[in-house]
Amino acid sequence: MLVYLNGDWIPADSARVSVFDRGFIFGDSVYEVIPVYGHRTFREAAHLARLKASMAAVGMDERLGPVHWPTVCTRLAETLPAGDGTLYLQVTRGAAPRQHAFPANAPLTLFAYARPRVSEPAGSAASEMTAVLCDDIRWARCDIKTTSLIANVLLVQEALRRGADEALLVRDGLVNEGAVSNVFAVCGERLRTAPRNHLILGGITRDVVLELAAGLGIAVEERAPSQAELSGAREVLITSSSREVAAVTRIDGRPVGDGRPGPVFHRLHAAFETFKEEVRMGRRM
Ligand SMILES: Cc1ncc(COP(=O)(O)O)c(C=O)c1O
């Protein structure tokens, strides 16, 4: 597999980054994950805009790492054997003697590779998941897509330890998002999800689902459900580039609604599948 590193295309096992790289030392680094369907990237412009926003938010100077990401993305997407997968892009503040202050003029480290999508066995319920509620132990800039993910790593591990797939994160009594996903709850007739602010990562899949919901006439309210509202929700969904749109059927071991994916999930999931097909055909981005 060839990876992109600082302007070069190199076999993955011979790609090298300095041990003094600030991504390694401090987690001083931002990233993106871009889905690919049929060799075509999904919402590439929005993902690259979010990467730019993450870099700006942490004061990374783009001039220290010039790269034309669309060209890199196109080349990576072409390498995916079956056409479906994800692109991983990472930018660190470069290698420099260890001190917290930004180094003067250290070139950014630019890294990217493509990962094939793992196909689910036929008949498996890949779009059905379980979750547990956890305290949101992360920092207060969840809108920045940084690789400083130790809190998310611990939260996912806690979910797995408790026999679930995802941790839904509670802060001040509100469920803002998951450890690796955005969260939607069907409360009464409305689909509720946290507003885009510093307490969530503004998911690109979340945006697409909001557009699809509008097209389907599903009323949406961008207000985070409380823990009690989530427990009483008829349906709970999560969205992310890797998991797409999935139904959460149990939370803390208790069934959500009747414990099966509900009608709102089925409508949004079907619309999302159609959207993906259109991306594959080159009719949508
Ligand atoms: C904390 C968190 N929220 C939300 C998302 C979903 O974002 P996207 O739909 O852009 O993948 C992710 C994805 O990795 C995430 O890690």
PDB file of C-alpha atoms and ligand atoms in Angstrom:
ATOM      1  CA  MET A   1       0.000   0.000   0.000  1.00  0.00           C
ATOM      2  CA  LEU A   2       1.296   3.453  -0.943  1.00  0.00           C
ATOM      3  CA  VAL A   3       0.793   6.288   1.543  1.00  0.00           C
ATOM      4  CA  TYR A   4       1.213  10.030   1.037  1.00  0.00           C
ATOM      5  CA  LEU A   5       3.837  11.600   3.325  1.00  0.00           C
ATOM      6  CA  ASN A   6       5.062  15.182   2.952  1.00  0.00           C
ATOM      7  CA  GLY A   7       4.730  15.268  -0.832  1.00  0.00           C
ATOM      8  CA  ASP A   8       5.992  11.728  -1.497  1.00  0.00           C
ATOM      9  CA  TRP A   9       4.194   8.488  -2.278  1.00  0.00           C
ATOM     10  CA  ILE A  10       5.876   5.725  -0.276  1.00  0.00           C
ATOM     11  CA  PRO A  11       5.133   2.083   0.627  1.00  0.00           C
ATOM     12  CA  ALA A  12       3.467   2.177   4.083  1.00  0.00           C
ATOM     13  CA  ASP A  13       6.127   0.035   5.741  1.00  0.00           C
ATOM     14  CA  SER A  14       8.953   2.340   4.692  1.00  0.00           C
ATOM     15  CA  ALA A  15       7.188   5.650   5.563  1.00  0.00           C
ATOM     16  CA  ARG A  16       8.979   7.358   8.504  1.00  0.00           C
ATOM     17  CA  VAL A  17       8.051  10.226  10.861  1.00  0.00           C
ATOM     18  CA  SER A  18      10.432  11.769  13.422  1.00  0.00           C
ATOM     19  CA  VAL A  19      10.152  10.659  17.069  1.00  0.00           C
ATOM     20  CA  PHE A  20      10.161  14.405  17.829  1.00  0.00           C
ATOM     21  CA  ASP A  21       7.057  14.974  15.737  1.00  0.00           C
ATOM     22  CA  ARG A  22       4.602  17.026  17.805  1.00  0.00           C
ATOM     23  CA  GLY A  23       1.787  14.751  16.693  1.00  0.00           C
ATOM     24  CA  PHE A  24       3.581  11.939  18.548  1.00  0.00           C
ATOM     25  CA  ILE A  25       4.850  14.003  21.522  1.00  0.00           C
ATOM     26  CA  PHE A  26       1.800  16.234  22.221  1.00  0.00           C
ATOM     27  CA  GLY A  27      -1.031  14.937  20.046  1.00  0.00           C
ATOM     28  CA  ASP A  28      -0.555  18.357  18.375  1.00  0.00           C
ATOM     29  CA  SER A  29      -2.323  17.325  15.237  1.00  0.00           C
ATOM     30  CA  VAL A  30      -5.626  17.363  13.350  1.00  0.00           C
ATOM     31  CA  TYR A  31      -7.175  14.869  10.939  1.00  0.00           C
ATOM     32  CA  GLU A  32     -10.048  13.925   8.638  1.00  0.00           C
ATOM     33  CA  VAL A  33     -11.760  10.725   7.558  1.00  0.00           C
ATOM     34  CA  ILE A  34     -13.437  10.926   4.142  1.00  0.00           C
ATOM     35  CA  PRO A  35     -15.703   8.110   2.894  1.00  0.00           C
ATOM     36  CA  VAL A  36     -15.223   6.804  -0.645  1.00  0.00           C
ATOM     37  CA  TYR A  37     -17.906   5.014  -2.658  1.00  0.00           C
ATOM     38  CA  GLY A  38     -17.052   3.607  -6.075  1.00  0.00           C
ATOM     39  CA  HIS A  39     -13.688   5.430  -6.076  1.00  0.00           C
ATOM     40  CA  ARG A  40     -15.512   8.748  -5.528  1.00  0.00           C
ATOM     41  CA  THR A  41     -15.130  10.795  -2.368  1.00  0.00           C
ATOM     42  CA  PHE A  42     -18.214  11.662  -0.313  1.00  0.00           C
ATOM     43  CA  ARG A  43     -18.619  15.363   0.575  1.00  0.00           C
ATOM     44  CA  GLU A  44     -14.906  15.964  -0.018  1.00  0.00           C
ATOM     45  CA  ALA A  45     -15.239  19.753  -0.044  1.00  0.00           C
ATOM     46  CA  ALA A  46     -16.964  19.747   3.359  1.00  0.00           C
ATOM     47  CA  HIS A  47     -14.331  17.417   4.833  1.00  0.00           C
ATOM     48  CA  LEU A  48     -11.490  19.569   3.485  1.00  0.00           C
ATOM     49  CA  ALA A  49     -13.225  22.711   4.781  1.00  0.00           C
ATOM     50  CA  ARG A  50     -13.450  21.096   8.227  1.00  0.00           C
ATOM     51  CA  LEU A  51      -9.738  20.168   8.065  1.00  0.00           C
ATOM     52  CA  LYS A  52      -8.936  23.795   7.253  1.00  0.00           C
ATOM     53  CA  ALA A  53     -11.155  24.937  10.139  1.00  0.00           C
ATOM     54  CA  SER A  54      -9.461  22.500  12.555  1.00  0.00           C
ATOM     55  CA  MET A  55      -6.029  23.769  11.445  1.00  0.00           C
ATOM     56  CA  ALA A  56      -7.118  27.383  11.880  1.00  0.00           C
ATOM     57  CA  ALA A  57      -8.595  26.617  15.313  1.00  0.00           C
ATOM     58  CA  VAL A  58      -5.242  25.271  16.548  1.00  0.00           C
ATOM     59  CA  GLY A  59      -3.202  27.990  14.836  1.00  0.00           C
ATOM     60  CA  MET A  60      -1.515  25.813  12.209  1.00  0.00           C
ATOM     61  CA  ASP A  61      -0.117  27.864   9.361  1.00  0.00           C
ATOM     62  CA  GLU A  62      -1.070  26.219   6.060  1.00  0.00           C
ATOM     63  CA  ARG A  63       1.903  27.889   4.369  1.00  0.00           C
ATOM     64  CA  LEU A  64       4.182  25.571   6.379  1.00  0.00           C
ATOM     65  CA  GLY A  65       2.691  22.540   4.610  1.00  0.00           C
ATOM     66  CA  PRO A  66       1.503  23.354   1.128  1.00  0.00           C
ATOM     67  CA  VAL A  67      -0.497  20.496  -0.374  1.00  0.00           C
ATOM     68  CA  HIS A  68      -3.316  20.185  -2.893  1.00  0.00           C
ATOM     69  CA  TRP A  69      -5.531  17.796  -0.940  1.00  0.00           C
ATOM     70  CA  PRO A  70      -8.068  17.201  -3.774  1.00  0.00           C
ATOM     71  CA  THR A  71      -5.268  15.704  -5.926  1.00  0.00           C
ATOM     72  CA  VAL A  72      -4.080  13.520  -3.028  1.00  0.00           C
ATOM     73  CA  CYS A  73      -7.671  12.393  -2.349  1.00  0.00           C
ATOM     74  CA  THR A  74      -8.326  11.508  -5.991  1.00  0.00           C
ATOM     75  CA  ARG A  75      -5.142   9.457  -6.206  1.00  0.00           C
ATOM     76  CA  LEU A  76      -5.853   7.644  -2.921  1.00  0.00           C
ATOM     77  CA  ALA A  77      -9.480   6.931  -3.867  1.00  0.00           C
ATOM     78  CA  GLU A  78      -8.286   5.338  -7.127  1.00  0.00           C
ATOM     79  CA  THR A  79      -6.158   2.833  -5.182  1.00  0.00           C
ATOM     80  CA  LEU A  80      -9.068   1.280  -3.258  1.00  0.00           C
ATOM     81  CA  PRO A  81      -9.383  -2.233  -4.712  1.00  0.00           C
ATOM     82  CA  ALA A  82     -13.183  -2.537  -4.522  1.00  0.00           C
ATOM     83  CA  GLY A  83     -13.788   1.206  -4.783  1.00  0.00           C
ATOM     84  CA  ASP A  84     -15.271   1.646  -1.290  1.00  0.00           C
ATOM     85  CA  GLY A  85     -13.358   2.739   1.782  1.00  0.00           C
ATOM     86  CA  THR A  86     -12.178   5.765   3.703  1.00  0.00           C
ATOM     87  CA  LEU A  87      -9.343   8.236   3.284  1.00  0.00           C
ATOM     88  CA  TYR A  88      -7.412   9.271   6.393  1.00  0.00           C
ATOM     89  CA  LEU A  89      -5.676  12.689   6.297  1.00  0.00           C
ATOM     90  CA  GLN A  90      -3.520  13.996   9.136  1.00  0.00           C
ATOM     91  CA  VAL A  91      -1.590  17.223   9.664  1.00  0.00           C
ATOM     92  CA  THR A  92       0.746  17.681  12.633  1.00  0.00           C
ATOM     93  CA  ARG A  93       2.631  20.770  13.757  1.00  0.00           C
ATOM     94  CA  GLY A  94       5.838  19.067  12.631  1.00  0.00           C
ATOM     95  CA  ALA A  95       9.031  17.930  14.349  1.00  0.00           C
ATOM     96  CA  ALA A  96      10.903  20.220  16.744  1.00  0.00           C
ATOM     97  CA  PRO A  97      12.779  20.094  20.079  1.00  0.00           C
ATOM     98  CA  ARG A  98      10.217  19.401  22.792  1.00  0.00           C
ATOM     99  CA  GLN A  99       8.655  22.527  24.207  1.00  0.00           C
ATOM    100  CA  HIS A 100       4.974  23.403  24.409  1.00  0.00           C
ATOM    101  CA  ALA A 101       5.245  26.709  22.527  1.00  0.00           C
ATOM    102  CA  PHE A 102       4.752  26.520  18.754  1.00  0.00           C
ATOM    103  CA  PRO A 103       8.077  26.004  16.945  1.00  0.00           C
ATOM    104  CA  ALA A 104       9.093  28.797  14.582  1.00  0.00           C
ATOM    105  CA  ASN A 105       8.614  27.696  10.965  1.00  0.00           C
ATOM    106  CA  ALA A 106       8.766  23.899  11.457  1.00  0.00           C
ATOM    107  CA  PRO A 107       7.241  22.321   8.343  1.00  0.00           C
ATOM    108  CA  LEU A 108       3.921  20.622   9.040  1.00  0.00           C
ATOM    109  CA  THR A 109       3.843  16.826   8.738  1.00  0.00           C
ATOM    110  CA  LEU A 110       1.293  15.790   6.103  1.00  0.00           C
ATOM    111  CA  PHE A 111       0.143  12.190   5.991  1.00  0.00           C
ATOM    112  CA  ALA A 112      -2.663  10.389   4.167  1.00  0.00           C
ATOM    113  CA  TYR A 113      -3.673   6.870   3.244  1.00  0.00           C
ATOM    114  CA  ALA A 114      -6.694   4.926   1.987  1.00  0.00           C
ATOM    115  CA  ARG A 115      -8.348   2.074   3.861  1.00  0.00           C
ATOM    116  CA  PRO A 116     -10.733  -0.358   2.148  1.00  0.00           C
ATOM    117  CA  ARG A 117     -14.186  -0.620   3.708  1.00  0.00           C
ATOM    118  CA  VAL A 118     -14.564  -3.854   5.619  1.00  0.00           C
ATOM    119  CA  SER A 119     -17.587  -5.523   4.059  1.00  0.00           C
ATOM    120  CA  GLU A 120     -20.111  -6.884   6.526  1.00  0.00           C
ATOM    121  CA  PRO A 121     -21.145 -10.525   6.220  1.00  0.00           C
ATOM    122  CA  ALA A 122     -24.398 -10.885   4.274  1.00  0.00           C
ATOM    123  CA  GLY A 123     -27.439 -10.681   6.531  1.00  0.00           C
ATOM    124  CA  SER A 124     -25.557  -9.104   9.437  1.00  0.00           C
ATOM    125  CA  ALA A 125     -27.145  -6.169  11.226  1.00  0.00           C
ATOM    126  CA  ALA A 126     -24.275  -3.703  10.696  1.00  0.00           C
ATOM    127  CA  SER A 127     -26.691  -0.798  11.024  1.00  0.00           C
ATOM    128  CA  GLU A 128     -27.892  -1.937  14.434  1.00  0.00           C
ATOM    129  CA  MET A 129     -25.859  -1.115  17.515  1.00  0.00           C
ATOM    130  CA  THR A 130     -25.965  -0.933  21.277  1.00  0.00           C
ATOM    131  CA  ALA A 131     -24.731   1.912  23.475  1.00  0.00           C
ATOM    132  CA  VAL A 132     -24.067   2.920  27.057  1.00  0.00           C
ATOM    133  CA  LEU A 133     -24.275   6.356  28.654  1.00  0.00           C
ATOM    134  CA  CYS A 134     -20.977   7.765  29.945  1.00  0.00           C
ATOM    135  CA  ASP A 135     -19.899  11.067  31.444  1.00  0.00           C
ATOM    136  CA  ASP A 136     -18.389  13.267  28.749  1.00  0.00           C
ATOM    137  CA  ILE A 137     -14.835  13.484  30.079  1.00  0.00           C
ATOM    138  CA  ARG A 138     -13.503  15.314  26.985  1.00  0.00           C
ATOM    139  CA  TRP A 139     -12.289  18.894  26.756  1.00  0.00           C
ATOM    140  CA  ALA A 140     -14.441  21.868  25.722  1.00  0.00           C
ATOM    141  CA  ARG A 141     -13.320  22.113  22.056  1.00  0.00           C
ATOM    142  CA  CYS A 142     -14.962  19.000  20.671  1.00  0.00           C
ATOM    143  CA  ASP A 143     -15.567  20.896  17.413  1.00  0.00           C
ATOM    144  CA  ILE A 144     -11.864  20.555  16.528  1.00  0.00           C
ATOM    145  CA  LYS A 145     -11.086  17.234  14.843  1.00  0.00           C
ATOM    146  CA  THR A 146      -7.818  16.599  16.654  1.00  0.00           C
ATOM    147  CA  THR A 147      -5.931  13.323  17.009  1.00  0.00           C
ATOM    148  CA  SER A 148      -5.670  14.045  20.777  1.00  0.00           C
ATOM    149  CA  LEU A 149      -8.272  11.323  21.271  1.00  0.00           C
ATOM    150  CA  ILE A 150      -7.302   9.746  24.587  1.00  0.00           C
ATOM    151  CA  ALA A 151     -10.694  10.560  26.175  1.00  0.00           C
ATOM    152  CA  ASN A 152     -12.557   9.095  23.169  1.00  0.00           C
ATOM    153  CA  VAL A 153     -10.310   6.012  23.280  1.00  0.00           C
ATOM    154  CA  LEU A 154     -11.124   5.461  26.967  1.00  0.00           C
ATOM    155  CA  LEU A 155     -14.838   6.010  26.358  1.00  0.00           C
ATOM    156  CA  VAL A 156     -15.004   3.505  23.484  1.00  0.00           C
ATOM    157  CA  GLN A 157     -13.092   0.993  25.593  1.00  0.00           C
ATOM    158  CA  GLU A 158     -15.559   1.550  28.467  1.00  0.00           C
ATOM    159  CA  ALA A 159     -18.458   0.905  26.075  1.00  0.00           C
ATOM    160  CA  LEU A 160     -16.828  -2.333  24.890  1.00  0.00           C
ATOM    161  CA  ARG A 161     -16.117  -3.375  28.492  1.00  0.00           C
ATOM    162  CA  ARG A 162     -19.815  -2.955  29.221  1.00  0.00           C
ATOM    163  CA  GLY A 163     -20.721  -5.049  26.178  1.00  0.00           C
ATOM    164  CA  ALA A 164     -21.827  -2.174  23.922  1.00  0.00           C
ATOM    165  CA  ASP A 165     -20.635  -0.674  20.628  1.00  0.00           C
ATOM    166  CA  GLU A 166     -20.687   3.056  21.391  1.00  0.00           C
ATOM    167  CA  ALA A 167     -20.581   5.459  24.347  1.00  0.00           C
ATOM    168  CA  LEU A 168     -23.218   8.229  24.341  1.00  0.00           C
ATOM    169  CA  LEU A 169     -21.776  11.208  26.172  1.00  0.00           C
ATOM    170  CA  VAL A 170     -23.600  13.127  28.880  1.00  0.00           C
ATOM    171  CA  ARG A 171     -22.544  16.625  29.923  1.00  0.00           C
ATOM    172  CA  ASP A 172     -24.685  18.727  32.280  1.00  0.00           C
ATOM    173  CA  GLY A 173     -27.553  16.255  31.827  1.00  0.00           C
ATOM    174  CA  LEU A 174     -27.557  16.552  28.008  1.00  0.00           C
ATOM    175  CA  VAL A 175     -26.535  13.919  25.467  1.00  0.00           C
ATOM    176  CA  ASN A 176     -24.477  15.860  22.958  1.00  0.00           C
ATOM    177  CA  GLU A 177     -22.921  13.119  20.836  1.00  0.00           C
ATOM    178  CA  GLY A 178     -21.183   9.762  20.936  1.00  0.00           C
ATOM    179  CA  ALA A 179     -17.484   8.975  21.441  1.00  0.00           C
ATOM    180  CA  VAL A 180     -17.130   8.452  17.670  1.00  0.00           C
ATOM    181  CA  SER A 181     -20.489   9.603  16.267  1.00  0.00           C
ATOM    182  CA  ASN A 182     -23.277  12.174  16.355  1.00  0.00           C
ATOM    183  CA  VAL A 183     -26.552  11.212  18.039  1.00  0.00           C
ATOM    184  CA  PHE A 184     -30.185  11.691  16.999  1.00  0.00           C
ATOM    185  CA  ALA A 185     -33.257  10.850  19.095  1.00  0.00           C
ATOM    186  CA  VAL A 186     -36.866  10.573  17.950  1.00  0.00           C
ATOM    187  CA  CYS A 187     -38.736  12.436  20.686  1.00  0.00           C
ATOM    188  CA  GLY A 188     -42.472  12.683  20.008  1.00  0.00           C
ATOM    189  CA  GLU A 189     -42.796  13.616  16.336  1.00  0.00           C
ATOM    190  CA  ARG A 190     -39.388  15.255  16.107  1.00  0.00           C
ATOM    191  CA  LEU A 191     -35.866  14.176  15.372  1.00  0.00           C
ATOM    192  CA  ARG A 192     -33.637  15.828  17.951  1.00  0.00           C
ATOM    193  CA  THR A 193     -29.887  16.331  17.773  1.00  0.00           C
ATOM    194  CA  ALA A 194     -27.433  18.608  19.553  1.00  0.00           C
ATOM    195  CA  PRO A 195     -26.705  21.932  17.843  1.00  0.00           C
ATOM    196  CA  ARG A 196     -23.385  22.478  16.118  1.00  0.00           C
ATOM    197  CA  ASN A 197     -21.237  24.130  18.776  1.00  0.00           C
ATOM    198  CA  HIS A 198     -17.986  23.522  20.687  1.00  0.00           C
ATOM    199  CA  LEU A 199     -19.490  20.517  22.522  1.00  0.00           C
ATOM    200  CA  ILE A 200     -19.770  18.336  19.409  1.00  0.00           C
ATOM    201  CA  LEU A 201     -17.820  17.512  16.301  1.00  0.00           C
ATOM    202  CA  GLY A 202     -20.002  18.891  13.510  1.00  0.00           C
ATOM    203  CA  GLY A 203     -20.304  15.618  11.588  1.00  0.00           C
ATOM    204  CA  ILE A 204     -20.469  15.654   7.810  1.00  0.00           C
ATOM    205  CA  THR A 205     -22.769  12.592   7.969  1.00  0.00           C
ATOM    206  CA  ARG A 206     -24.912  14.525  10.473  1.00  0.00           C
ATOM    207  CA  ASP A 207     -25.259  17.350   7.914  1.00  0.00           C
ATOM    208  CA  VAL A 208     -26.252  14.911   5.155  1.00  0.00           C
ATOM    209  CA  VAL A 209     -28.819  13.258   7.454  1.00  0.00           C
ATOM    210  CA  LEU A 210     -30.284  16.672   8.316  1.00  0.00           C
ATOM    211  CA  GLU A 211     -30.629  17.388   4.574  1.00  0.00           C
ATOM    212  CA  LEU A 212     -32.226  13.987   3.961  1.00  0.00           C
ATOM    213  CA  ALA A 213     -34.616  14.479   6.894  1.00  0.00           C
ATOM    214  CA  ALA A 214     -35.685  17.846   5.447  1.00  0.00           C
ATOM    215  CA  GLY A 215     -36.282  16.190   2.057  1.00  0.00           C
ATOM    216  CA  LEU A 216     -38.400  13.481   3.706  1.00  0.00           C
ATOM    217  CA  GLY A 217     -40.456  16.010   5.668  1.00  0.00           C
ATOM    218  CA  ILE A 218     -39.152  14.777   9.037  1.00  0.00           C
ATOM    219  CA  ALA A 219     -39.272  17.634  11.569  1.00  0.00           C
ATOM    220  CA  VAL A 220     -35.873  18.284  13.145  1.00  0.00           C
ATOM    221  CA  GLU A 221     -34.972  20.228  16.261  1.00  0.00           C
ATOM    222  CA  GLU A 222     -31.306  21.063  16.857  1.00  0.00           C
ATOM    223  CA  ARG A 223     -31.438  20.836  20.637  1.00  0.00           C
ATOM    224  CA  ALA A 224     -29.538  18.197  22.600  1.00  0.00           C
ATOM    225  CA  PRO A 225     -31.854  15.623  24.196  1.00  0.00           C
ATOM    226  CA  SER A 226     -31.594  15.307  27.961  1.00  0.00           C
ATOM    227  CA  GLN A 227     -30.583  11.963  29.396  1.00  0.00           C
ATOM    228  CA  ALA A 228     -34.240  11.405  30.414  1.00  0.00           C
ATOM    229  CA  GLU A 229     -35.491  12.312  26.920  1.00  0.00           C
ATOM    230  CA  LEU A 230     -33.013   9.907  25.367  1.00  0.00           C
ATOM    231  CA  SER A 231     -34.172   7.127  27.680  1.00  0.00           C
ATOM    232  CA  GLY A 232     -37.775   7.781  26.665  1.00  0.00           C
ATOM    233  CA  ALA A 233     -37.021   8.210  22.930  1.00  0.00           C
ATOM    234  CA  ARG A 234     -38.882   6.023  20.454  1.00  0.00           C
ATOM    235  CA  GLU A 235     -35.725   5.691  18.372  1.00  0.00           C
ATOM    236  CA  VAL A 236     -32.073   6.645  18.720  1.00  0.00           C
ATOM    237  CA  LEU A 237     -29.699   6.880  15.743  1.00  0.00           C
ATOM    238  CA  ILE A 238     -26.021   7.565  15.400  1.00  0.00           C
ATOM    239  CA  THR A 239     -24.161   8.865  12.360  1.00  0.00           C
ATOM    240  CA  SER A 240     -20.517   8.925  11.298  1.00  0.00           C
ATOM    241  CA  SER A 241     -18.360   8.516   8.206  1.00  0.00           C
ATOM    242  CA  SER A 242     -17.403   4.984   9.241  1.00  0.00           C
ATOM    243  CA  ARG A 243     -20.762   3.787  10.620  1.00  0.00           C
ATOM    244  CA  GLU A 244     -22.930   5.848   8.254  1.00  0.00           C
ATOM    245  CA  VAL A 245     -26.464   5.792   9.741  1.00  0.00           C
ATOM    246  CA  ALA A 246     -27.082   3.202  12.461  1.00  0.00           C
ATOM    247  CA  ALA A 247     -29.964   2.476  14.832  1.00  0.00           C
ATOM    248  CA  VAL A 248     -29.172   2.197  18.546  1.00  0.00           C
ATOM    249  CA  THR A 249     -31.481  -0.536  19.790  1.00  0.00           C
ATOM    250  CA  ARG A 250     -30.339  -0.809  23.430  1.00  0.00           C
ATOM    251  CA  ILE A 251     -28.936   1.767  25.837  1.00  0.00           C
ATOM    252  CA  ASP A 252     -27.456   0.570  29.135  1.00  0.00           C
ATOM    253  CA  GLY A 253     -29.000  -2.828  28.396  1.00  0.00           C
ATOM    254  CA  ARG A 254     -32.578  -1.470  28.085  1.00  0.00           C
ATOM    255  CA  PRO A 255     -34.404  -1.536  24.739  1.00  0.00           C
ATOM    256  CA  VAL A 256     -34.906   1.729  22.842  1.00  0.00           C
ATOM    257  CA  GLY A 257     -38.608   1.788  21.838  1.00  0.00           C
ATOM    258  CA  ASP A 258     -39.477  -1.806  21.000  1.00  0.00           C
ATOM    259  CA  GLY A 259     -35.783  -2.733  20.772  1.00  0.00           C
ATOM    260  CA  ARG A 260     -35.729  -2.819  16.973  1.00  0.00           C
ATOM    261  CA  PRO A 261     -34.710  -0.248  14.353  1.00  0.00           C
ATOM    262  CA  GLY A 262     -37.747   2.017  13.909  1.00  0.00           C
ATOM    263  CA  PRO A 263     -39.493   3.708  10.969  1.00  0.00           C
ATOM    264  CA  VAL A 264     -37.497   6.958  11.100  1.00  0.00           C
ATOM    265  CA  PHE A 265     -34.257   4.968  10.972  1.00  0.00           C
ATOM    266  CA  HIS A 266     -35.513   2.909   8.021  1.00  0.00           C
ATOM    267  CA  ARG A 267     -36.482   6.011   6.033  1.00  0.00           C
ATOM    268  CA  LEU A 268     -33.219   7.832   6.697  1.00  0.00           C
ATOM    269  CA  HIS A 269     -31.116   4.726   6.149  1.00  0.00           C
ATOM    270  CA  ALA A 270     -32.798   4.060   2.795  1.00  0.00           C
ATOM    271  CA  ALA A 271     -32.318   7.702   1.760  1.00  0.00           C
ATOM    272  CA  PHE A 272     -28.664   7.518   2.792  1.00  0.00           C
ATOM    273  CA  GLU A 273     -28.160   4.320   0.732  1.00  0.00           C
ATOM    274  CA  THR A 274     -29.672   6.081  -2.285  1.00  0.00           C
ATOM    275  CA  PHE A 275     -27.400   9.068  -1.686  1.00  0.00           C
ATOM    276  CA  LYS A 276     -24.363   6.743  -1.630  1.00  0.00           C
ATOM    277  CA  GLU A 277     -25.447   5.126  -4.896  1.00  0.00           C
ATOM    278  CA  GLU A 278     -25.685   8.553  -6.469  1.00  0.00           C
ATOM    279  CA  VAL A 279     -22.169   9.365  -5.247  1.00  0.00           C
ATOM    280  CA  ARG A 280     -20.995   6.065  -6.822  1.00  0.00           C
ATOM    281  CA  MET A 281     -22.595   7.040 -10.119  1.00  0.00           C
ATOM    282  CA  GLY A 282     -21.004  10.482  -9.967  1.00  0.00           C
ATOM    283  CA  ARG A 283     -24.410  12.165  -9.796  1.00  0.00           C
ATOM    284  CA  ARG A 284     -23.888  13.656  -6.322  1.00  0.00           C
ATOM    285  CA  MET A 285     -20.963  14.619  -4.128  1.00  0.00           C
TER     286      MET A 285
HETATM  287  C1  LIG B   1     -16.714  12.586  18.354  1.00  0.00           C
HETATM  288  C2  LIG B   1     -17.267  12.430  16.979  1.00  0.00           C
HETATM  289  N1  LIG B   1     -18.450  13.004  16.691  1.00  0.00           N
HETATM  290  C3  LIG B   1     -18.998  12.878  15.470  1.00  0.00           C
HETATM  291  C4  LIG B   1     -18.377  12.166  14.464  1.00  0.00           C
HETATM  292  C5  LIG B   1     -19.024  12.040  13.109  1.00  0.00           C
HETATM  293  O1  LIG B   1     -18.406  12.873  12.150  1.00  0.00           O
HETATM  294  P1  LIG B   1     -18.463  12.515  10.598  1.00  0.00           P
HETATM  295  O2  LIG B   1     -19.885  12.265  10.265  1.00  0.00           O
HETATM  296  O3  LIG B   1     -17.926  13.718   9.914  1.00  0.00           O
HETATM  297  O4  LIG B   1     -17.607  11.306  10.409  1.00  0.00           O
HETATM  298  C6  LIG B   1     -17.137  11.570  14.717  1.00  0.00           C
HETATM  299  C7  LIG B   1     -16.438  10.851  13.652  1.00  0.00           C
HETATM  300  O5  LIG B   1     -15.329  10.405  13.794  1.00  0.00           O
HETATM  301  C8  LIG B   1     -16.569  11.716  16.003  1.00  0.00           C
HETATM  302  O6  LIG B   1     -15.374  11.160  16.292  1.00  0.00           O
END
